[in-house]
mmCIF file of C-alpha atoms in Angstrom:
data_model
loop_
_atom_site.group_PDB
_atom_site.id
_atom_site.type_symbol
_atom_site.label_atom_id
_atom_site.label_comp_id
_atom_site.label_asym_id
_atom_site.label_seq_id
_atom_site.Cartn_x
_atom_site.Cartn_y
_atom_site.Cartn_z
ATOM 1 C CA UNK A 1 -0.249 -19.169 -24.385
ATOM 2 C CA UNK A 2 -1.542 -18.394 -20.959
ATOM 3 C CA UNK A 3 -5.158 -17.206 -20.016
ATOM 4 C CA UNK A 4 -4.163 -14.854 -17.465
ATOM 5 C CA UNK A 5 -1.012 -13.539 -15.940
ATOM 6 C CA UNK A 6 -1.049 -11.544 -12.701
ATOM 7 C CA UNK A 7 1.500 -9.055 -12.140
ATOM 8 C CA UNK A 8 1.952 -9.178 -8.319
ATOM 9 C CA UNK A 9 2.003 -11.883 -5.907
ATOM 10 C CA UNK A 10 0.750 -10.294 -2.986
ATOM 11 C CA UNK A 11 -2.893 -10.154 -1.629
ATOM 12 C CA UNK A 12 -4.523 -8.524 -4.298
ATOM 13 C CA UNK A 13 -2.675 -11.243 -6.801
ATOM 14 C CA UNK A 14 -3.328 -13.992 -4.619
ATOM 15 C CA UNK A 15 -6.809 -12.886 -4.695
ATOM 16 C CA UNK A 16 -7.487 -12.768 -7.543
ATOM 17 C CA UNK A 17 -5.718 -16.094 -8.414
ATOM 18 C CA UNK A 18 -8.240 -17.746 -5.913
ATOM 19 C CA UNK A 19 -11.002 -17.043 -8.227
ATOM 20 C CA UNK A 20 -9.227 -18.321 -11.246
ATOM 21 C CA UNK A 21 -9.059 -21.067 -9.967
ATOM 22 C CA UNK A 22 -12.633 -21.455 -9.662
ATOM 23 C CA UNK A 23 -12.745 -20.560 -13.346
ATOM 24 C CA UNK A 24 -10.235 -23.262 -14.083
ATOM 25 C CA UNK A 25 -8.083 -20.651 -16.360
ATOM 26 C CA UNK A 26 -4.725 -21.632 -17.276
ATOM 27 C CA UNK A 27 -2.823 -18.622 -15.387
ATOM 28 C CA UNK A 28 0.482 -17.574 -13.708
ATOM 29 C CA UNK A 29 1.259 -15.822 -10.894
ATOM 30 C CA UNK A 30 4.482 -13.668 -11.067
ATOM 31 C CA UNK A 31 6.371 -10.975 -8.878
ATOM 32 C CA UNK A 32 9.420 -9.519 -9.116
ATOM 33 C CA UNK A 33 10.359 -10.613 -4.963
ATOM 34 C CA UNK A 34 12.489 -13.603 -4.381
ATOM 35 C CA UNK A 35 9.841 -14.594 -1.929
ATOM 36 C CA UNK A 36 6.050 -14.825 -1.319
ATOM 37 C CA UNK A 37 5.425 -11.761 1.265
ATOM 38 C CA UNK A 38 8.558 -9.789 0.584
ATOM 39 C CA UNK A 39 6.279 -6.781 -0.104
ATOM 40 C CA UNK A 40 5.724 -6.595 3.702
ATOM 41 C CA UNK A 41 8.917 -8.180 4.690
ATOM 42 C CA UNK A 42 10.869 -5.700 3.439
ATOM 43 C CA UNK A 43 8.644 -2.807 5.859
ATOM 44 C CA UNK A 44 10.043 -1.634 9.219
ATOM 45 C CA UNK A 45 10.440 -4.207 11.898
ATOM 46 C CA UNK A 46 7.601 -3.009 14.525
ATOM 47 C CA UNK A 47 4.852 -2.779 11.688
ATOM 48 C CA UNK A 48 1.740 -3.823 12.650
ATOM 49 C CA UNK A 49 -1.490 -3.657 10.911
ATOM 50 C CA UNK A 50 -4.547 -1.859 12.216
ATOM 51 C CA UNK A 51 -6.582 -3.953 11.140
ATOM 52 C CA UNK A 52 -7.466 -6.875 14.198
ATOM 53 C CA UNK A 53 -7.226 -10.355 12.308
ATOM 54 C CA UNK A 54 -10.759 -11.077 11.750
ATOM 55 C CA UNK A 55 -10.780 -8.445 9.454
ATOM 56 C CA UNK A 56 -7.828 -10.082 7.564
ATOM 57 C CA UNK A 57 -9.275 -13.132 5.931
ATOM 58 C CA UNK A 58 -8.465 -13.578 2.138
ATOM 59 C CA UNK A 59 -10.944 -15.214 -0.016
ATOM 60 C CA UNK A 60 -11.542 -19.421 0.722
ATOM 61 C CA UNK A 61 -9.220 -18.788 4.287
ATOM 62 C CA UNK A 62 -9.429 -16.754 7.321
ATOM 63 C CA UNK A 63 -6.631 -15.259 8.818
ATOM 64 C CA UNK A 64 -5.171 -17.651 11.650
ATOM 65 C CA UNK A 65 -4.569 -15.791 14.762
ATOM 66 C CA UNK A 66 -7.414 -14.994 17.388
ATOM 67 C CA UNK A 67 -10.099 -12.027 16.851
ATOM 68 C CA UNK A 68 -8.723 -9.118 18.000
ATOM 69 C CA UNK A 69 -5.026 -9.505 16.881
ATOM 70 C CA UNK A 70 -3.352 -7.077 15.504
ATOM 71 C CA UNK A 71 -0.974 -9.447 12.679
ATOM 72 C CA UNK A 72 2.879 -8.647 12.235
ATOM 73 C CA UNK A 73 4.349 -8.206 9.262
ATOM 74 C CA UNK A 74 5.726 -11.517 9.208
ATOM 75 C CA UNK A 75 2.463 -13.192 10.250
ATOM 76 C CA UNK A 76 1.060 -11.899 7.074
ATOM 77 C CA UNK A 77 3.926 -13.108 5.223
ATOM 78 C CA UNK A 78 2.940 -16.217 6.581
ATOM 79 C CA UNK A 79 -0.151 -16.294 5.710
ATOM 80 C CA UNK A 80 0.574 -15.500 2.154
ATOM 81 C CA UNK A 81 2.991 -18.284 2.238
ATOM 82 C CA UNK A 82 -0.009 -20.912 3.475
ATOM 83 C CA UNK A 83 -2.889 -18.963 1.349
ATOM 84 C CA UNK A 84 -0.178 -20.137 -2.026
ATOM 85 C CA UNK A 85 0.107 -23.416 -0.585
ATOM 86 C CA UNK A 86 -3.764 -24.574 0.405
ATOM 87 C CA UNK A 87 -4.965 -23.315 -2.987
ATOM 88 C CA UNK A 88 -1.719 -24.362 -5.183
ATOM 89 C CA UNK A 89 -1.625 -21.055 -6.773
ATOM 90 C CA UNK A 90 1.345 -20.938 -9.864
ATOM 91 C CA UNK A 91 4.137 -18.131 -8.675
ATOM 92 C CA UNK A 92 7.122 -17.544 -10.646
ATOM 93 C CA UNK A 93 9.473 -15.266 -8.309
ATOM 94 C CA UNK A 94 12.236 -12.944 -9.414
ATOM 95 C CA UNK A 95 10.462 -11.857 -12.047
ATOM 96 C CA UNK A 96 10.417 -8.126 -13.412
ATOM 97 C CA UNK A 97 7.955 -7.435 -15.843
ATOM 98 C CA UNK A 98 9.238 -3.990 -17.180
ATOM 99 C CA UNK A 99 6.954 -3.480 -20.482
ATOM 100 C CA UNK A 100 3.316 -4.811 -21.506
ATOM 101 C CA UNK A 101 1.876 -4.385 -24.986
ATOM 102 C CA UNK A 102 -1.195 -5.573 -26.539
ATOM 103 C CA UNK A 103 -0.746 -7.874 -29.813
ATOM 104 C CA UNK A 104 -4.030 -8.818 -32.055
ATOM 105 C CA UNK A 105 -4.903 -11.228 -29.517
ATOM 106 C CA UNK A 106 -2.643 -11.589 -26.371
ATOM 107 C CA UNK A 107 -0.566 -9.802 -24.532
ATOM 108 C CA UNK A 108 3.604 -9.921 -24.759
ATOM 109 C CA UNK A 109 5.076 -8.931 -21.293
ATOM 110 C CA UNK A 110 8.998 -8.384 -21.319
ATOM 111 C CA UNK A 111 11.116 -9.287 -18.554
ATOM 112 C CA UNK A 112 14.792 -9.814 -18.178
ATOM 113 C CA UNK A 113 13.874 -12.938 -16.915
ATOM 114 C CA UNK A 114 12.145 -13.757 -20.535
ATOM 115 C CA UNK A 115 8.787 -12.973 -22.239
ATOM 116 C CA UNK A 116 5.562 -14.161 -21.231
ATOM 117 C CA UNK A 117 2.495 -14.466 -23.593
ATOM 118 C CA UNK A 118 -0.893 -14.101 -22.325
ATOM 119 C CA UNK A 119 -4.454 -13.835 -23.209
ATOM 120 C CA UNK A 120 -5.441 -11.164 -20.552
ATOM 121 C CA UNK A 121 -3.825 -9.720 -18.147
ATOM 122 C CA UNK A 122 -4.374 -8.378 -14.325
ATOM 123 C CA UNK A 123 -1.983 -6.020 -12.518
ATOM 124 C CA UNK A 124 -2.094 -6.426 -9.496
ATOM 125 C CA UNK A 125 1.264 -3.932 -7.909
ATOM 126 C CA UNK A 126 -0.584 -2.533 -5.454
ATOM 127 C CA UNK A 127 -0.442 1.367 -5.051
ATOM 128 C CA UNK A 128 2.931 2.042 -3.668
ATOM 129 C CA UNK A 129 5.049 1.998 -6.558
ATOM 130 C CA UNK A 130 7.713 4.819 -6.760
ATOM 131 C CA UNK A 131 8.934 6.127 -2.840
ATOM 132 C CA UNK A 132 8.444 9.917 -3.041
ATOM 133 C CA UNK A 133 10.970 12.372 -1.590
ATOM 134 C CA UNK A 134 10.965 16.295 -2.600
ATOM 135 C CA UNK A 135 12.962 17.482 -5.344
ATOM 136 C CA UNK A 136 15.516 19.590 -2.909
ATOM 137 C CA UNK A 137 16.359 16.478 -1.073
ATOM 138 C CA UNK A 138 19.069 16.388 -3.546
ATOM 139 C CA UNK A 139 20.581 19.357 -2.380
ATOM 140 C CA UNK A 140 21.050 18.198 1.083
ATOM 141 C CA UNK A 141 24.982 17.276 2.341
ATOM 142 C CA UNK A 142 25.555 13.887 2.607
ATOM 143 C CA UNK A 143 26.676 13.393 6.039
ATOM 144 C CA UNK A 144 22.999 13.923 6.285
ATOM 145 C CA UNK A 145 21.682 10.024 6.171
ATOM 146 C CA UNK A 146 18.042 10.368 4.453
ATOM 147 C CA UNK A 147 16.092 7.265 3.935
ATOM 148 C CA UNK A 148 12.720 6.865 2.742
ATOM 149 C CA UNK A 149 10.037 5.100 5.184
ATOM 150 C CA UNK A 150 9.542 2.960 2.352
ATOM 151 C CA UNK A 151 13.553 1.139 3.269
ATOM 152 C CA UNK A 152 13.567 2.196 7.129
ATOM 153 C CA UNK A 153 13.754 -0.636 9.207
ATOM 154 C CA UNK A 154 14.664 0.397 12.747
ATOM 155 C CA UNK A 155 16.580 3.395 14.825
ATOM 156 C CA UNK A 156 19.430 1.260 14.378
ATOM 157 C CA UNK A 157 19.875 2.107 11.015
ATOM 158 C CA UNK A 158 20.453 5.754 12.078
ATOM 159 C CA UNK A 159 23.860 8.122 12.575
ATOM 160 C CA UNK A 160 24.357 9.400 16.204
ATOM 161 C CA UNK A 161 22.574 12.410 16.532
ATOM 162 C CA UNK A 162 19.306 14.020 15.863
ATOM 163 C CA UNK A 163 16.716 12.739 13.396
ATOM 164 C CA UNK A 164 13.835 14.684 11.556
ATOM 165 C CA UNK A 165 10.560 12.531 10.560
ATOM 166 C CA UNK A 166 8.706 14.291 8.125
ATOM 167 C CA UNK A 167 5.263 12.766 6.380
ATOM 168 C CA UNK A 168 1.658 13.230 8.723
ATOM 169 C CA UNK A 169 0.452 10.051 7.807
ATOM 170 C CA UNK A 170 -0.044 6.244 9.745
ATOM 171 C CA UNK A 171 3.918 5.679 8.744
ATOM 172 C CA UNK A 172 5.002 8.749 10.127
ATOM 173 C CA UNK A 173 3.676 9.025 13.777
ATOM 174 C CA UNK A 174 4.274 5.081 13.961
ATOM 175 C CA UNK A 175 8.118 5.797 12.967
ATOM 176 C CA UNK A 176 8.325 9.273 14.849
ATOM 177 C CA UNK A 177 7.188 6.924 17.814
ATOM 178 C CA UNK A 178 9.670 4.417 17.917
ATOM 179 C CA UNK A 179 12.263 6.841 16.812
ATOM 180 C CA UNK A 180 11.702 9.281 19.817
ATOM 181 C CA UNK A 181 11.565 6.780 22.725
ATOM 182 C CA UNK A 182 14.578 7.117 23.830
ATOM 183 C CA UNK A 183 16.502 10.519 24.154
ATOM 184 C CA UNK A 184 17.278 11.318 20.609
ATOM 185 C CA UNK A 185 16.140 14.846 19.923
ATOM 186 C CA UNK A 186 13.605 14.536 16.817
ATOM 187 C CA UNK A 187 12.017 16.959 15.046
ATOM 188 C CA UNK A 188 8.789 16.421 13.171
ATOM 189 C CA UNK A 189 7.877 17.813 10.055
ATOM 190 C CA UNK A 190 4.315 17.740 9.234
ATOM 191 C CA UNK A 191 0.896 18.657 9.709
ATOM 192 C CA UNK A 192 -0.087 18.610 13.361
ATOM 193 C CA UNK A 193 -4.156 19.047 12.797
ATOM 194 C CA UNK A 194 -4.800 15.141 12.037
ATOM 195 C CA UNK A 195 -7.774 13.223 12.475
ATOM 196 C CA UNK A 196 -6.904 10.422 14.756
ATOM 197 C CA UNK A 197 -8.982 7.382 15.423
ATOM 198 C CA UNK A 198 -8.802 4.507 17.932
ATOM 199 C CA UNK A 199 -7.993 1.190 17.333
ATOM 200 C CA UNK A 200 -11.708 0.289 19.435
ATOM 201 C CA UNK A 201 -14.892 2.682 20.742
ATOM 202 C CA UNK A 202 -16.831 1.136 23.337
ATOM 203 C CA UNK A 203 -15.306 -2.431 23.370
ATOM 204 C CA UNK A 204 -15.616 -2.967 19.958
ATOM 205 C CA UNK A 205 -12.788 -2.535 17.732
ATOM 206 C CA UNK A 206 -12.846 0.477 14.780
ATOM 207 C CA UNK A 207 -13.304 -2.106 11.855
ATOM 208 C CA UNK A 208 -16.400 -3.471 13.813
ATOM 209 C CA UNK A 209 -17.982 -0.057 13.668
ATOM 210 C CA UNK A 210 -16.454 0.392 10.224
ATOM 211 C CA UNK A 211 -18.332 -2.733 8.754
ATOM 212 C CA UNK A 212 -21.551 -1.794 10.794
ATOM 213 C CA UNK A 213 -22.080 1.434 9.521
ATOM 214 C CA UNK A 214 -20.949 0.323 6.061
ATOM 215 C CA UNK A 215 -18.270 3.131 6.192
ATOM 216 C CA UNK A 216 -15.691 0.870 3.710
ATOM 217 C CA UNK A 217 -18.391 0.005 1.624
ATOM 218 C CA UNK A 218 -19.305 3.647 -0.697
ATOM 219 C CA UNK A 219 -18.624 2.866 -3.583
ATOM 220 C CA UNK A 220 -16.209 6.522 -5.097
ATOM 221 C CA UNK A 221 -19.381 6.930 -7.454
ATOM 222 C CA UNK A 222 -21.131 8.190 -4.947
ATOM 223 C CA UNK A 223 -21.142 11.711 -3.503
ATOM 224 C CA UNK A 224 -20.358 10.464 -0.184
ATOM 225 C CA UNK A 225 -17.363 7.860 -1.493
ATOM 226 C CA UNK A 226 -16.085 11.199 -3.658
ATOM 227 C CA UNK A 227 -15.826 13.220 -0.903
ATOM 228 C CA UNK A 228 -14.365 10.170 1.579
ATOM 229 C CA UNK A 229 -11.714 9.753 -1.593
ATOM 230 C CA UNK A 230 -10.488 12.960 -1.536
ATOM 231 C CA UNK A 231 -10.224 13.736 2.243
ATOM 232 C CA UNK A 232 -6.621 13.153 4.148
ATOM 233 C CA UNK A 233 -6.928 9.530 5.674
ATOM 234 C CA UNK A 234 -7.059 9.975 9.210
ATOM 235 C CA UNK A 235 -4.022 7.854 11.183
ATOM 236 C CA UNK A 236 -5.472 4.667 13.284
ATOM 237 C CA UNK A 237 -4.383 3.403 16.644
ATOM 238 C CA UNK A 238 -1.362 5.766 17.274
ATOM 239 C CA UNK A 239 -1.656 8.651 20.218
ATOM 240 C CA UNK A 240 -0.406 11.046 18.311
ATOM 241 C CA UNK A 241 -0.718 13.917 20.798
ATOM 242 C CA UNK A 242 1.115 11.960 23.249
ATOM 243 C CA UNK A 243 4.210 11.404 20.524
ATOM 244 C CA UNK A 244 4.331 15.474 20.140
ATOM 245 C CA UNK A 245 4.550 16.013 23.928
ATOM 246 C CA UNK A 246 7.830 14.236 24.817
ATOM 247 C CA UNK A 247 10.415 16.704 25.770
ATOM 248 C CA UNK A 248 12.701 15.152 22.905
ATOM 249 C CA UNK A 249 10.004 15.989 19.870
ATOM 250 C CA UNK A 250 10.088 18.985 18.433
ATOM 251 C CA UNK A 251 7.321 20.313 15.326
ATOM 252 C CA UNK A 252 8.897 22.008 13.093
ATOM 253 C CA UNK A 253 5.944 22.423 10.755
ATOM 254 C CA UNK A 254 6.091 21.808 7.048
ATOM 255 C CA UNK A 255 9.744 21.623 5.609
ATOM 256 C CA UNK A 256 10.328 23.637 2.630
ATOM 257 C CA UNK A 257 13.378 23.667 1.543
ATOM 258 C CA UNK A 258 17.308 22.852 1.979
ATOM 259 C CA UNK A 259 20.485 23.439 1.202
ATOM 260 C CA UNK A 260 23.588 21.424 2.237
ATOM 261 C CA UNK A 261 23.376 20.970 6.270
ATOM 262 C CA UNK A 262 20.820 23.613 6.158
ATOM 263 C CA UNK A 263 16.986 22.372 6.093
ATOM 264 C CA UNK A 264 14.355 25.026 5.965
ATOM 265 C CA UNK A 265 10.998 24.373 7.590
ATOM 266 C CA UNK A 266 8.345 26.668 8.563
ATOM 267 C CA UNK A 267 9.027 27.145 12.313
ATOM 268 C CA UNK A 268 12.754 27.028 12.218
ATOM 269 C CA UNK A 269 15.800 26.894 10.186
ATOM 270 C CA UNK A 270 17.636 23.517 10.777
ATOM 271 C CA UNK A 271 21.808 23.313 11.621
ATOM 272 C CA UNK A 272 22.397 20.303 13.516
ATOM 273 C CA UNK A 273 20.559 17.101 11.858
ATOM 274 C CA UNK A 274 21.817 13.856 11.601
ATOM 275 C CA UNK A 275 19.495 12.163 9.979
ATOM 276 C CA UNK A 276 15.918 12.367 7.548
ATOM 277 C CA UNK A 277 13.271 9.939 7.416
ATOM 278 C CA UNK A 278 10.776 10.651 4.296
ATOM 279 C CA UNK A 279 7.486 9.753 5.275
ATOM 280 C CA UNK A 280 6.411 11.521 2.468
ATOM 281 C CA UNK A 281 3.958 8.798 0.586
ATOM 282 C CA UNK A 282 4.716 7.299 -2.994
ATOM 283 C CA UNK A 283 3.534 8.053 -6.621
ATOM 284 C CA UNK A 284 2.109 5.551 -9.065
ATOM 285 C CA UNK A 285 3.982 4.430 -11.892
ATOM 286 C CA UNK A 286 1.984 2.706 -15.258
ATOM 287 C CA UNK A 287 4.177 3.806 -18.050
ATOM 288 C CA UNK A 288 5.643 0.399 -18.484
ATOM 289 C CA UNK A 289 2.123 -0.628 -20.050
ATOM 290 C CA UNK A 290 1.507 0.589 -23.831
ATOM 291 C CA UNK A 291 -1.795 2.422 -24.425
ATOM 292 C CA UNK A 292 -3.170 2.747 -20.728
ATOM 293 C CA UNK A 293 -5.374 6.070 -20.033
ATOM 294 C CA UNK A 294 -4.041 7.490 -17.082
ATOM 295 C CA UNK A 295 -6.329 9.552 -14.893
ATOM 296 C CA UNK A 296 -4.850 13.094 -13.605
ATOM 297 C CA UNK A 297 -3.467 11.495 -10.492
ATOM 298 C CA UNK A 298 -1.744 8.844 -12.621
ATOM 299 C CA UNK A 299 -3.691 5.951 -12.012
ATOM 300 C CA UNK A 300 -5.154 4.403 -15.019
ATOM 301 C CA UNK A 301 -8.936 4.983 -15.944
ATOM 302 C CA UNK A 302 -11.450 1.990 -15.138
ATOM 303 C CA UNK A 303 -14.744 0.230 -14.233
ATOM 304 C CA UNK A 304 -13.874 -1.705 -11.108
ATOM 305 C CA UNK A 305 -10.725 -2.815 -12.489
ATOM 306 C CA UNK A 306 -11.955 -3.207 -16.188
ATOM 307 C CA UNK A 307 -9.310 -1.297 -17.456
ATOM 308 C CA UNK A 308 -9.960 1.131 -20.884
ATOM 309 C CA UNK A 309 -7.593 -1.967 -23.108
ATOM 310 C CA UNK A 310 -9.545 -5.254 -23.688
ATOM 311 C CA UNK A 311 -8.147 -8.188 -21.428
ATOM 312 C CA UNK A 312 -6.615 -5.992 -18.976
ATOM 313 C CA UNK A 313 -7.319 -5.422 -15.759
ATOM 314 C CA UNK A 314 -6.712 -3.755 -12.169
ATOM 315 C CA UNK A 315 -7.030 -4.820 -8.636
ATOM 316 C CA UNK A 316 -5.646 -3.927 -5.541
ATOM 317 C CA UNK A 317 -5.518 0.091 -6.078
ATOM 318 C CA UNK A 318 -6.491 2.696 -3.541
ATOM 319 C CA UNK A 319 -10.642 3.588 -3.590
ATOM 320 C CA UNK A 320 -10.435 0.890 -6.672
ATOM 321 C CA UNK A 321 -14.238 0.884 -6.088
ATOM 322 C CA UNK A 322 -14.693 1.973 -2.368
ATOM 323 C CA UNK A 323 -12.612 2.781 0.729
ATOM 324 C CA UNK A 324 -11.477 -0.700 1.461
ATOM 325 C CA UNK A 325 -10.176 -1.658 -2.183
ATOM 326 C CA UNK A 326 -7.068 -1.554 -0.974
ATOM 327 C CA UNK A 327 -7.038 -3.372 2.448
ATOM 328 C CA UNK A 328 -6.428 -7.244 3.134
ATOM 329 C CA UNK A 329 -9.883 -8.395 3.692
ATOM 330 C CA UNK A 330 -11.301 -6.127 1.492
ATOM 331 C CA UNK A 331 -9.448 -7.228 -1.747
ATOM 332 C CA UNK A 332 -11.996 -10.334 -2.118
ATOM 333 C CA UNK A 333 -15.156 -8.051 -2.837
ATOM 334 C CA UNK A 334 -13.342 -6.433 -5.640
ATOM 335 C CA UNK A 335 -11.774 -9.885 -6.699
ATOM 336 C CA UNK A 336 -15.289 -11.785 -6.661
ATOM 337 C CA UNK A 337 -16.392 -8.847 -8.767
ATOM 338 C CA UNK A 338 -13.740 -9.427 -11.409
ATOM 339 C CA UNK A 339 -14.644 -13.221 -11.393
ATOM 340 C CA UNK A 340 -17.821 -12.523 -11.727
ATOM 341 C CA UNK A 341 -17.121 -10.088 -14.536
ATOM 342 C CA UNK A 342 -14.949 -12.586 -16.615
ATOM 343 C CA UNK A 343 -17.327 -15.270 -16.123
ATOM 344 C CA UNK A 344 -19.499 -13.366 -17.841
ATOM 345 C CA UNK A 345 -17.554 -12.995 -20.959
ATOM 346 C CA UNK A 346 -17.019 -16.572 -20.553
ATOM 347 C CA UNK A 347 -20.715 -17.381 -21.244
ATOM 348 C CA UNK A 348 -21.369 -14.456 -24.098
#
C-alpha cells in the first residue's frame, strides 16, 4: 500500500510530489495522458501564457527561459518533462482513475488500467474538467462544424466560410484573433464591456505589479479575496478593442438560441455560418469520488485543500486559497502549505 497517490501529473501534481519527496512518502504519480505535459499539448497551437517566465518557476526549479518570456505551450511541456526528471518523481501514464472510495484505512481507486491502494490521496485535475457548450448546441445542423476551444487547434481546422467565436474570456479574444486575421468574416458572440489589462505598466510587467501590491495573495476568506472571487476575470495582454474593429469582425452580442442553420443572438439572427468555436468555459466534475461535499458551484468543500474526507486532499483548483491557486508559480505556496500540513500529522 502506497502513502499517497496524486491524481494528475501536471503542475499542481508535480508540485505537490516535490514536497513528498521531502517527506520521503512512498507515493505515485498518475494521469490519464500518454505523456508528461499533454494537458497543455493538447491546447491551440499559438497559446502562450501571460505570465513572463520568472513568474513560472515550480517549487526546487525556476523556469528556464529569460525574464520577461512569455513560455509556449510546448516550453512548459518541457519543463514538466525536466521538473519529473531532476526530482525523479514516480508517473504512471495512461491511467484513468474513474472511481475513489474510502475503505477503513486507505483508499481503493479503480481504473481500467487496474486498482490502486493508497493511504491518502491528493487530486490534483486541475479545474477544467468537463468542456461546456449550451444545451441548444444540439439542435444546430451539422454542416455547421462546432468545436469547443477546449480541442481547437488552429483556423486550419475550419470549413470554408464564416466562423462565430463565442466565450468573452482570455481564450476567446486570443482565438477570435488569430481566427479573424485574414479575411474570414467572424462574428463574435460575447460580452463586449471587458476589463482588459496589459501584459506591462510602466516597464514593468503586470505580474511585477501583481506580486508588489500583493494582488494574488488575498486569501477568498477575506472580504477583499470574496469579492476578487466572484468578479469576471479580466483578459491579459490581448487588444481586444483592436480585434472588434477589423472590418471582418462582427458582435453579435450574446447568442441565445438555435435551430438547424439558424443561430439566434441578440443583435442578429444568423443564416450563413460555417463554423462555431465554444469559448464558453468548462464545469467541474467530482462525482467519481464517494462521499465528497460539493459546494454550490460543484467544487468540493475544504480548508486549503484539506478536503471534508480524512486523507484526501485538493490542489491546483481555482481561488483554492487566493487568486493565484491556480497559476504555475503560484501552485508551490499552496503545495508547501499541504506539506506543511501533513508534516504535521506526521509528528502528532
Amino acid at each position: 500500500m502506497l502513502d499517497f497517490i496524486v491524481v494528475g501529473g501536471a503542475q499542481a501534481g508535480l508540485a505537490m510530489a516535490y514536497y513528498l519527496n521531502k517527506l520521503n512518502k512512498d507515493y505515485l504519480v498518475v494521469d490519464k495522458e500518454n505523456k508528461i505535459g499533454a494537458s497543455w499539448l493538447n491546447r491551440w497551437d499559438s497559446l502562450t501564457l501571460f505570465t513572463p517566465s520568472e513568474f513560472n518557476n515550480m517549487p526546487g526549479m525556476e523556469f528556464p527561459a529569460e525574464k520577461g518570456h512569455y513560455p509556449s505551450k510546448t516550453e512548459v511541456a518541457d519543463y514538466f518533462k525536466n521538473y519529473v526528471a531532476k526530482f525523479d518523481i514516480p508517473v504512471q501514464l495512461n491511467t484513468l482513475i474513474e472511481n475513489i472510495s474510502h475503505e477503513e484505512d486507505h483508499f481503493l481507486l479503480k481504473s481500467p488500467q487496474g486498482d490502486l491502494v493508497s493511504k491518502n490521496v491528493v487530486i490534483a485535475t486541475g479545474p477544467f474538467h468537463i468542456p461546456y457548450t449550451p444545451p441548444f448546441s444540439k439542435k444546430i445542423d451539422q454542416s455547421i462544424f462546432q468545436i469547443h476551444s477546449n480541442y481547437y487547434k488552429n483556423p486550419d481546422q475550419l470549413q470554408k466560410g464564416k466562423a462565430m467565436v463565442v466565450g468573452a474570456g482570455d481564450s476567446g479574444f486570443q482565438i477570435l484573433d488569430e481566427v479573424s486575421r485574414d479575411d474570414r468574416e467572424v462574428y463574435f458572440s460575447g460580452s463586449t464591456d471587458v476589463r482588459v489589462l496589459p501584459q506591462e505598466i510602466m516597464g514593468k510587467t503586470l505580474w511585477w505589479w501583481f506580486t508588489k501590491t500583493g494582488f494574488l495573495s488575498f486569501s477568498r476568506d477575506t472580504w477583499l479575496g470574496r469579492r476578487l472571487s466572484r468578479s469576471r476575470q479580466p483578459v491579459i495582454g490581448t487588444d481586444v478593442k483592436g480585434i472588434l474593429k477589423r472590418e471582418n469582425v462582427e458582435t453579435v452580442g450574446k447568442t441565445k438560441n438555435a435551430e438547424g442553420t439558424i443561430v439566434v443572438t441578440e443583435k442578429k439572427k444568423i443564416t450563413d455560418l460555417k463554423n462555431i468555436i465554444w469559448a464558453t468555459g468548462y464545469r467541474p466534475n467530482f462525482n467519481w469520488i464517494d462521499g465528497l461535499e460539493l459546494s454550490k458551484d460543484g467544487y468540493p468543500k475544504h480548508y486549503r485543500g484539506v478536503s471534508n474526507v480524512e486523507g484526501l486532499y485538493f490542489i491546483g483548483l481555482p481561488w483554492l486559497h487566493t487568486r493565484g491557486s491556480a497559476t504555475l508559480g503560484g501552485i508551490k505556496k499552496d503545495a508547501r502549505y499541504l506539506y506543511k500540513y501533513i508534516s504535521e500529522l506526521d509528528n502528532s
